[in-house]
């Protein structure tokens, strides 16, 4: 799949193209990225992409015209490989794993990264299909959110993860928080690895981990328990364990 990223800071995207799972996916041709700098689509000597807000107020607004000219160039370069234009924005719909898997089905995605206070709303109305937010916190621009979205999509492209990593992915997909993990040594500063994990009894280990996941999820993210239940992801053994937790701890 193809990502076209509109950004005044294209160099930031080496963070995703040069390293780890995403870097390998680009090297293998499973995904490609092209950055487009709106400054390259200006005609004044200062390469201006922002201006003061009508109505006043602090902060600058990204001008519609350089962005629209950039998007025209992207569309031309994409040819028949078309896809939605997505703006990373604090006002967007909250990103989640389901959205990542929906984006996976697309041939091409254009991501616009805002800087300054905002983007001229007329550009949004004319050219943006969808707005995505990472959550209720403020970062300095859309680049890091865009990279988070790309990473979430790229790592679920078939073949992007190695076998060991894929298996790990599956256990998150059952809608609960992951269980705790331990590696050598068995005794670290007098803290021991739970006995059951050392025994090699695979069914007991699976049962222990499942119970831990349920307990942690109930404690930290009860909303995920409700959702897993609605999606039919909880067995009667899971439900029984949740009842014992409720009685034990008064959740
Ligand atoms: C005072 C109004 N601010 C909006 C909350 C202004 C503002 C702050 C930061 C406007 C843009 C930004 C830059 N942030 C993003 O572009 C962004 C973002 C974010 O800040 N949080 C979570 N998700 C995202 S997606 C894009």
mmCIF file of C-alpha atoms and ligand atoms in Angstrom:
data_model
loop_
_atom_site.group_PDB
_atom_site.id
_atom_site.type_symbol
_atom_site.label_atom_id
_atom_site.label_comp_id
_atom_site.label_asym_id
_atom_site.label_seq_id
_atom_site.Cartn_x
_atom_site.Cartn_y
_atom_site.Cartn_z
ATOM 1 C CA UNK A 1 0.000 0.000 0.000
ATOM 2 C CA UNK A 2 1.059 3.530 -0.755
ATOM 3 C CA UNK A 3 1.243 6.455 1.705
ATOM 4 C CA UNK A 4 1.536 10.018 0.462
ATOM 5 C CA UNK A 5 2.334 12.357 3.324
ATOM 6 C CA UNK A 6 1.874 16.116 3.110
ATOM 7 C CA UNK A 7 4.243 17.757 5.596
ATOM 8 C CA UNK A 8 6.551 20.728 5.985
ATOM 9 C CA UNK A 9 8.906 18.411 7.941
ATOM 10 C CA UNK A 10 9.513 15.472 5.557
ATOM 11 C CA UNK A 11 12.777 14.475 7.276
ATOM 12 C CA UNK A 12 10.804 13.393 10.359
ATOM 13 C CA UNK A 13 9.512 10.385 8.426
ATOM 14 C CA UNK A 14 12.894 8.672 8.461
ATOM 15 C CA UNK A 15 11.796 7.645 11.965
ATOM 16 C CA UNK A 16 9.355 5.210 10.367
ATOM 17 C CA UNK A 17 11.144 4.394 7.084
ATOM 18 C CA UNK A 18 14.580 3.612 8.543
ATOM 19 C CA UNK A 19 13.858 1.453 11.574
ATOM 20 C CA UNK A 20 12.378 -1.822 12.751
ATOM 21 C CA UNK A 21 9.239 -3.543 11.499
ATOM 22 C CA UNK A 22 8.093 -0.549 9.430
ATOM 23 C CA UNK A 23 11.550 -0.009 7.906
ATOM 24 C CA UNK A 24 11.668 -3.670 6.810
ATOM 25 C CA UNK A 25 8.148 -3.457 5.365
ATOM 26 C CA UNK A 26 9.214 -0.511 3.185
ATOM 27 C CA UNK A 27 12.423 -2.343 2.161
ATOM 28 C CA UNK A 28 10.363 -5.401 1.161
ATOM 29 C CA UNK A 29 7.984 -3.272 -0.899
ATOM 30 C CA UNK A 30 4.975 -4.148 1.285
ATOM 31 C CA UNK A 31 4.352 -0.420 1.692
ATOM 32 C CA UNK A 32 5.765 2.745 0.192
ATOM 33 C CA UNK A 33 5.945 6.328 1.390
ATOM 34 C CA UNK A 34 6.316 9.561 -0.505
ATOM 35 C CA UNK A 35 6.499 12.909 1.277
ATOM 36 C CA UNK A 36 5.223 16.129 -0.244
ATOM 37 C CA UNK A 37 6.281 19.516 1.124
ATOM 38 C CA UNK A 38 3.722 22.293 0.604
ATOM 39 C CA UNK A 39 6.623 24.796 0.574
ATOM 40 C CA UNK A 40 7.590 23.276 -2.788
ATOM 41 C CA UNK A 41 4.171 24.356 -4.095
ATOM 42 C CA UNK A 42 4.492 28.055 -3.251
ATOM 43 C CA UNK A 43 5.622 30.812 -5.594
ATOM 44 C CA UNK A 44 6.838 33.588 -3.263
ATOM 45 C CA UNK A 45 10.539 33.835 -2.368
ATOM 46 C CA UNK A 46 9.813 33.105 1.314
ATOM 47 C CA UNK A 47 7.893 29.919 0.427
ATOM 48 C CA UNK A 48 5.046 30.983 2.715
ATOM 49 C CA UNK A 49 2.554 28.313 3.812
ATOM 50 C CA UNK A 50 0.904 30.101 6.771
ATOM 51 C CA UNK A 51 -0.747 33.407 7.594
ATOM 52 C CA UNK A 52 -2.561 35.162 10.450
ATOM 53 C CA UNK A 53 -6.081 34.091 11.388
ATOM 54 C CA UNK A 54 -9.046 36.165 10.231
ATOM 55 C CA UNK A 55 -10.850 37.393 13.322
ATOM 56 C CA UNK A 56 -7.586 37.536 15.252
ATOM 57 C CA UNK A 57 -6.257 35.288 17.945
ATOM 58 C CA UNK A 58 -2.890 33.738 18.587
ATOM 59 C CA UNK A 59 -1.136 31.418 16.176
ATOM 60 C CA UNK A 60 -0.935 31.062 12.443
ATOM 61 C CA UNK A 61 -3.190 29.170 10.036
ATOM 62 C CA UNK A 62 -1.983 26.982 7.166
ATOM 63 C CA UNK A 63 -3.114 28.508 3.874
ATOM 64 C CA UNK A 64 -5.460 26.540 1.620
ATOM 65 C CA UNK A 65 -3.697 27.154 -1.701
ATOM 66 C CA UNK A 66 -0.263 25.552 -1.101
ATOM 67 C CA UNK A 67 -1.991 22.517 0.413
ATOM 68 C CA UNK A 68 -4.458 22.213 -2.451
ATOM 69 C CA UNK A 69 -1.673 22.485 -5.049
ATOM 70 C CA UNK A 70 0.212 19.786 -3.147
ATOM 71 C CA UNK A 71 -2.852 17.517 -3.114
ATOM 72 C CA UNK A 72 -3.303 18.035 -6.872
ATOM 73 C CA UNK A 73 0.282 16.888 -7.431
ATOM 74 C CA UNK A 74 -0.298 13.865 -5.173
ATOM 75 C CA UNK A 75 -3.468 12.879 -7.048
ATOM 76 C CA UNK A 76 -1.673 13.210 -10.395
ATOM 77 C CA UNK A 77 1.230 11.069 -9.152
ATOM 78 C CA UNK A 78 -1.142 8.419 -7.772
ATOM 79 C CA UNK A 79 -2.838 7.978 -11.145
ATOM 80 C CA UNK A 80 -5.381 5.169 -10.866
ATOM 81 C CA UNK A 81 -4.063 4.151 -7.423
ATOM 82 C CA UNK A 82 -6.521 6.410 -5.591
ATOM 83 C CA UNK A 83 -7.424 6.635 -1.915
ATOM 84 C CA UNK A 84 -8.891 8.896 0.760
ATOM 85 C CA UNK A 85 -7.318 12.109 2.027
ATOM 86 C CA UNK A 86 -6.985 11.962 5.804
ATOM 87 C CA UNK A 87 -6.167 14.945 8.009
ATOM 88 C CA UNK A 88 -4.499 14.278 11.343
ATOM 89 C CA UNK A 89 -6.339 16.656 13.642
ATOM 90 C CA UNK A 90 -7.163 17.111 17.345
ATOM 91 C CA UNK A 91 -10.809 17.458 16.172
ATOM 92 C CA UNK A 92 -10.773 14.082 14.424
ATOM 93 C CA UNK A 93 -12.380 10.757 15.167
ATOM 94 C CA UNK A 94 -10.324 8.826 17.740
ATOM 95 C CA UNK A 95 -7.997 6.318 16.068
ATOM 96 C CA UNK A 96 -8.252 2.646 17.032
ATOM 97 C CA UNK A 97 -7.225 -0.852 15.886
ATOM 98 C CA UNK A 98 -10.415 -1.292 13.870
ATOM 99 C CA UNK A 99 -9.621 1.850 11.844
ATOM 100 C CA UNK A 100 -6.095 0.513 11.273
ATOM 101 C CA UNK A 101 -7.487 -2.699 9.781
ATOM 102 C CA UNK A 102 -9.913 -0.736 7.591
ATOM 103 C CA UNK A 103 -7.065 1.397 6.213
ATOM 104 C CA UNK A 104 -5.166 -1.812 5.442
ATOM 105 C CA UNK A 105 -7.637 -2.568 2.637
ATOM 106 C CA UNK A 106 -6.828 0.651 0.750
ATOM 107 C CA UNK A 107 -4.444 0.938 -2.210
ATOM 108 C CA UNK A 108 -3.388 4.456 -1.279
ATOM 109 C CA UNK A 109 -3.825 6.859 1.620
ATOM 110 C CA UNK A 110 -2.911 10.543 1.681
ATOM 111 C CA UNK A 111 -2.100 11.922 5.129
ATOM 112 C CA UNK A 112 -2.029 15.665 5.774
ATOM 113 C CA UNK A 113 0.074 16.785 8.747
ATOM 114 C CA UNK A 114 -0.908 20.147 10.161
ATOM 115 C CA UNK A 115 1.467 22.552 11.868
ATOM 116 C CA UNK A 116 0.730 25.922 13.497
ATOM 117 C CA UNK A 117 -2.692 26.444 15.106
ATOM 118 C CA UNK A 118 -4.912 25.109 12.353
ATOM 119 C CA UNK A 119 -5.574 24.559 8.652
ATOM 120 C CA UNK A 120 -7.875 26.861 6.669
ATOM 121 C CA UNK A 121 -11.304 25.198 6.967
ATOM 122 C CA UNK A 122 -12.037 25.712 3.264
ATOM 123 C CA UNK A 123 -9.211 23.292 2.385
ATOM 124 C CA UNK A 124 -10.694 20.764 4.819
ATOM 125 C CA UNK A 125 -14.138 21.115 3.229
ATOM 126 C CA UNK A 126 -12.841 20.871 -0.337
ATOM 127 C CA UNK A 127 -10.320 18.063 -0.041
ATOM 128 C CA UNK A 128 -10.379 16.152 3.268
ATOM 129 C CA UNK A 129 -12.391 12.906 3.429
ATOM 130 C CA UNK A 130 -11.744 12.046 7.043
ATOM 131 C CA UNK A 131 -10.141 13.513 10.194
ATOM 132 C CA UNK A 132 -8.299 11.299 12.666
ATOM 133 C CA UNK A 133 -7.081 12.140 16.183
ATOM 134 C CA UNK A 134 -4.805 10.046 18.364
ATOM 135 C CA UNK A 135 -6.589 11.064 21.573
ATOM 136 C CA UNK A 136 -7.180 13.830 24.057
ATOM 137 C CA UNK A 137 -3.709 15.282 24.392
ATOM 138 C CA UNK A 138 -1.853 17.968 22.470
ATOM 139 C CA UNK A 139 1.231 17.419 20.318
ATOM 140 C CA UNK A 140 2.957 20.017 18.156
ATOM 141 C CA UNK A 141 1.843 18.824 14.751
ATOM 142 C CA UNK A 142 0.337 15.990 12.749
ATOM 143 C CA UNK A 143 3.623 14.252 11.863
ATOM 144 C CA UNK A 144 4.009 12.016 14.919
ATOM 145 C CA UNK A 145 0.290 11.084 14.871
ATOM 146 C CA UNK A 146 0.616 10.294 11.125
ATOM 147 C CA UNK A 147 3.574 8.024 11.843
ATOM 148 C CA UNK A 148 1.636 6.274 14.618
ATOM 149 C CA UNK A 149 -1.259 5.625 12.210
ATOM 150 C CA UNK A 150 1.109 4.382 9.490
ATOM 151 C CA UNK A 151 2.932 2.108 11.940
ATOM 152 C CA UNK A 152 -0.366 0.628 13.171
ATOM 153 C CA UNK A 153 -1.414 -0.124 9.577
ATOM 154 C CA UNK A 154 1.938 -1.322 8.228
ATOM 155 C CA UNK A 155 2.569 -3.827 11.023
ATOM 156 C CA UNK A 156 -0.674 -5.656 10.169
ATOM 157 C CA UNK A 157 0.137 -5.969 6.450
ATOM 158 C CA UNK A 158 0.468 -9.727 5.847
ATOM 159 C CA UNK A 159 4.180 -10.573 5.922
ATOM 160 C CA UNK A 160 5.271 -7.430 7.780
ATOM 161 C CA UNK A 161 5.745 -9.193 11.101
ATOM 162 C CA UNK A 162 7.936 -12.240 11.646
ATOM 163 C CA UNK A 163 6.265 -15.428 12.955
ATOM 164 C CA UNK A 164 7.054 -14.738 16.613
ATOM 165 C CA UNK A 165 5.697 -11.207 16.367
ATOM 166 C CA UNK A 166 2.521 -12.348 14.567
ATOM 167 C CA UNK A 167 1.646 -14.762 17.340
ATOM 168 C CA UNK A 168 2.044 -11.955 19.859
ATOM 169 C CA UNK A 169 -0.290 -9.799 17.783
ATOM 170 C CA UNK A 170 -3.032 -12.451 17.925
ATOM 171 C CA UNK A 171 -3.186 -12.398 21.698
ATOM 172 C CA UNK A 172 -3.953 -8.653 21.673
ATOM 173 C CA UNK A 173 -6.659 -9.127 19.075
ATOM 174 C CA UNK A 174 -8.929 -10.912 21.558
ATOM 175 C CA UNK A 175 -9.754 -7.494 22.948
ATOM 176 C CA UNK A 176 -8.127 -7.786 26.382
ATOM 177 C CA UNK A 177 -4.941 -6.276 27.761
ATOM 178 C CA UNK A 178 -1.907 -8.496 27.445
ATOM 179 C CA UNK A 179 -0.700 -10.621 30.373
ATOM 180 C CA UNK A 180 2.580 -9.876 32.172
ATOM 181 C CA UNK A 181 5.822 -11.189 30.685
ATOM 182 C CA UNK A 182 9.074 -12.422 32.209
ATOM 183 C CA UNK A 183 12.485 -13.482 30.910
ATOM 184 C CA UNK A 184 15.782 -14.614 32.479
ATOM 185 C CA UNK A 185 16.918 -14.576 35.197
ATOM 186 C CA UNK A 186 14.407 -16.535 37.319
ATOM 187 C CA UNK A 187 15.436 -14.497 40.358
ATOM 188 C CA UNK A 188 15.889 -10.789 39.770
ATOM 189 C CA UNK A 189 16.685 -8.780 42.908
ATOM 190 C CA UNK A 190 14.740 -11.416 44.900
ATOM 191 C CA UNK A 191 11.694 -11.043 42.646
ATOM 192 C CA UNK A 192 10.777 -14.479 41.268
ATOM 193 C CA UNK A 193 9.092 -15.517 38.043
ATOM 194 C CA UNK A 194 5.644 -17.067 38.777
ATOM 195 C CA UNK A 195 6.112 -20.835 39.245
ATOM 196 C CA UNK A 196 3.483 -21.882 36.719
ATOM 197 C CA UNK A 197 5.522 -20.271 33.894
ATOM 198 C CA UNK A 198 8.533 -22.436 34.747
ATOM 199 C CA UNK A 199 6.666 -25.750 34.774
ATOM 200 C CA UNK A 200 6.194 -26.243 31.030
ATOM 201 C CA UNK A 201 2.525 -27.278 31.444
ATOM 202 C CA UNK A 202 1.137 -25.419 28.431
ATOM 203 C CA UNK A 203 -2.558 -25.638 29.280
ATOM 204 C CA UNK A 204 -1.921 -24.388 32.825
ATOM 205 C CA UNK A 205 0.211 -21.551 31.466
ATOM 206 C CA UNK A 206 -2.481 -20.520 28.990
ATOM 207 C CA UNK A 207 -5.097 -20.597 31.754
ATOM 208 C CA UNK A 208 -2.904 -18.543 34.100
ATOM 209 C CA UNK A 209 -2.189 -15.938 31.422
ATOM 210 C CA UNK A 210 -5.841 -15.671 30.426
ATOM 211 C CA UNK A 211 -6.844 -15.080 34.054
ATOM 212 C CA UNK A 212 -4.153 -12.437 34.432
ATOM 213 C CA UNK A 213 -5.352 -10.677 31.290
ATOM 214 C CA UNK A 214 -8.915 -10.701 32.584
ATOM 215 C CA UNK A 215 -7.853 -9.366 35.987
ATOM 216 C CA UNK A 216 -5.673 -6.590 34.579
ATOM 217 C CA UNK A 217 -8.299 -5.598 32.030
ATOM 218 C CA UNK A 218 -11.088 -5.522 34.627
ATOM 219 C CA UNK A 219 -8.936 -3.335 36.865
ATOM 220 C CA UNK A 220 -7.581 -0.889 34.290
ATOM 221 C CA UNK A 221 -9.945 -0.994 31.318
ATOM 222 C CA UNK A 222 -13.385 -2.277 32.347
ATOM 223 C CA UNK A 223 -14.686 -0.768 29.094
ATOM 224 C CA UNK A 224 -12.689 -3.426 27.209
ATOM 225 C CA UNK A 225 -14.332 -6.218 29.234
ATOM 226 C CA UNK A 226 -17.761 -4.920 28.200
ATOM 227 C CA UNK A 227 -16.697 -4.709 24.574
ATOM 228 C CA UNK A 228 -15.112 -8.185 24.559
ATOM 229 C CA UNK A 229 -18.338 -9.552 26.039
ATOM 230 C CA UNK A 230 -20.465 -7.822 23.358
ATOM 231 C CA UNK A 231 -18.211 -9.281 20.678
ATOM 232 C CA UNK A 232 -18.624 -12.784 22.085
ATOM 233 C CA UNK A 233 -14.932 -13.021 22.961
ATOM 234 C CA UNK A 234 -15.463 -14.202 26.551
ATOM 235 C CA UNK A 235 -15.976 -17.901 27.318
ATOM 236 C CA UNK A 236 -18.075 -19.194 30.197
ATOM 237 C CA UNK A 237 -14.794 -19.966 32.004
ATOM 238 C CA UNK A 238 -13.829 -16.277 31.527
ATOM 239 C CA UNK A 239 -17.194 -15.140 32.898
ATOM 240 C CA UNK A 240 -16.852 -17.463 35.877
ATOM 241 C CA UNK A 241 -13.407 -16.057 36.664
ATOM 242 C CA UNK A 242 -14.708 -12.490 36.401
ATOM 243 C CA UNK A 243 -17.345 -13.387 38.988
ATOM 244 C CA UNK A 244 -14.700 -14.744 41.392
ATOM 245 C CA UNK A 245 -12.697 -11.520 40.885
ATOM 246 C CA UNK A 246 -15.764 -9.469 41.657
ATOM 247 C CA UNK A 247 -16.357 -11.412 44.872
ATOM 248 C CA UNK A 248 -12.683 -11.356 45.859
ATOM 249 C CA UNK A 249 -11.941 -7.695 45.258
ATOM 250 C CA UNK A 250 -15.278 -5.943 45.163
ATOM 251 C CA UNK A 251 -14.823 -4.541 41.624
HETATM 252 C C1 LIG B 1 -5.739 25.592 21.315
HETATM 253 C C2 LIG B 1 -6.275 24.725 20.264
HETATM 254 N N1 LIG B 1 -5.380 23.616 19.916
HETATM 255 C C3 LIG B 1 -6.245 22.475 19.510
HETATM 256 C C4 LIG B 1 -6.342 21.448 20.562
HETATM 257 C C5 LIG B 1 -4.485 24.003 18.833
HETATM 258 C C6 LIG B 1 -3.688 22.930 18.256
HETATM 259 C C7 LIG B 1 -2.757 22.230 19.018
HETATM 260 C C8 LIG B 1 -1.982 21.243 18.435
HETATM 261 C C9 LIG B 1 -3.825 22.610 16.919
HETATM 262 C C10 LIG B 1 -3.042 21.625 16.356
HETATM 263 C C11 LIG B 1 -2.114 20.957 17.118
HETATM 264 C C12 LIG B 1 -1.256 19.934 16.504
HETATM 265 N N2 LIG B 1 -1.810 18.593 16.724
HETATM 266 C C13 LIG B 1 -2.149 17.803 15.713
HETATM 267 O O1 LIG B 1 -2.009 18.207 14.572
HETATM 268 C C14 LIG B 1 -2.724 16.507 15.975
HETATM 269 C C15 LIG B 1 -3.061 15.833 17.200
HETATM 270 C C16 LIG B 1 -2.943 16.209 18.562
HETATM 271 O O2 LIG B 1 -2.464 17.289 18.946
HETATM 272 N N3 LIG B 1 -3.387 15.319 19.496
HETATM 273 C C17 LIG B 1 -3.891 14.116 19.185
HETATM 274 N N4 LIG B 1 -4.042 13.731 17.937
HETATM 275 C C18 LIG B 1 -3.613 14.588 16.960
HETATM 276 S S1 LIG B 1 -3.721 14.274 15.326
HETATM 277 C C19 LIG B 1 -3.043 15.716 14.908
#
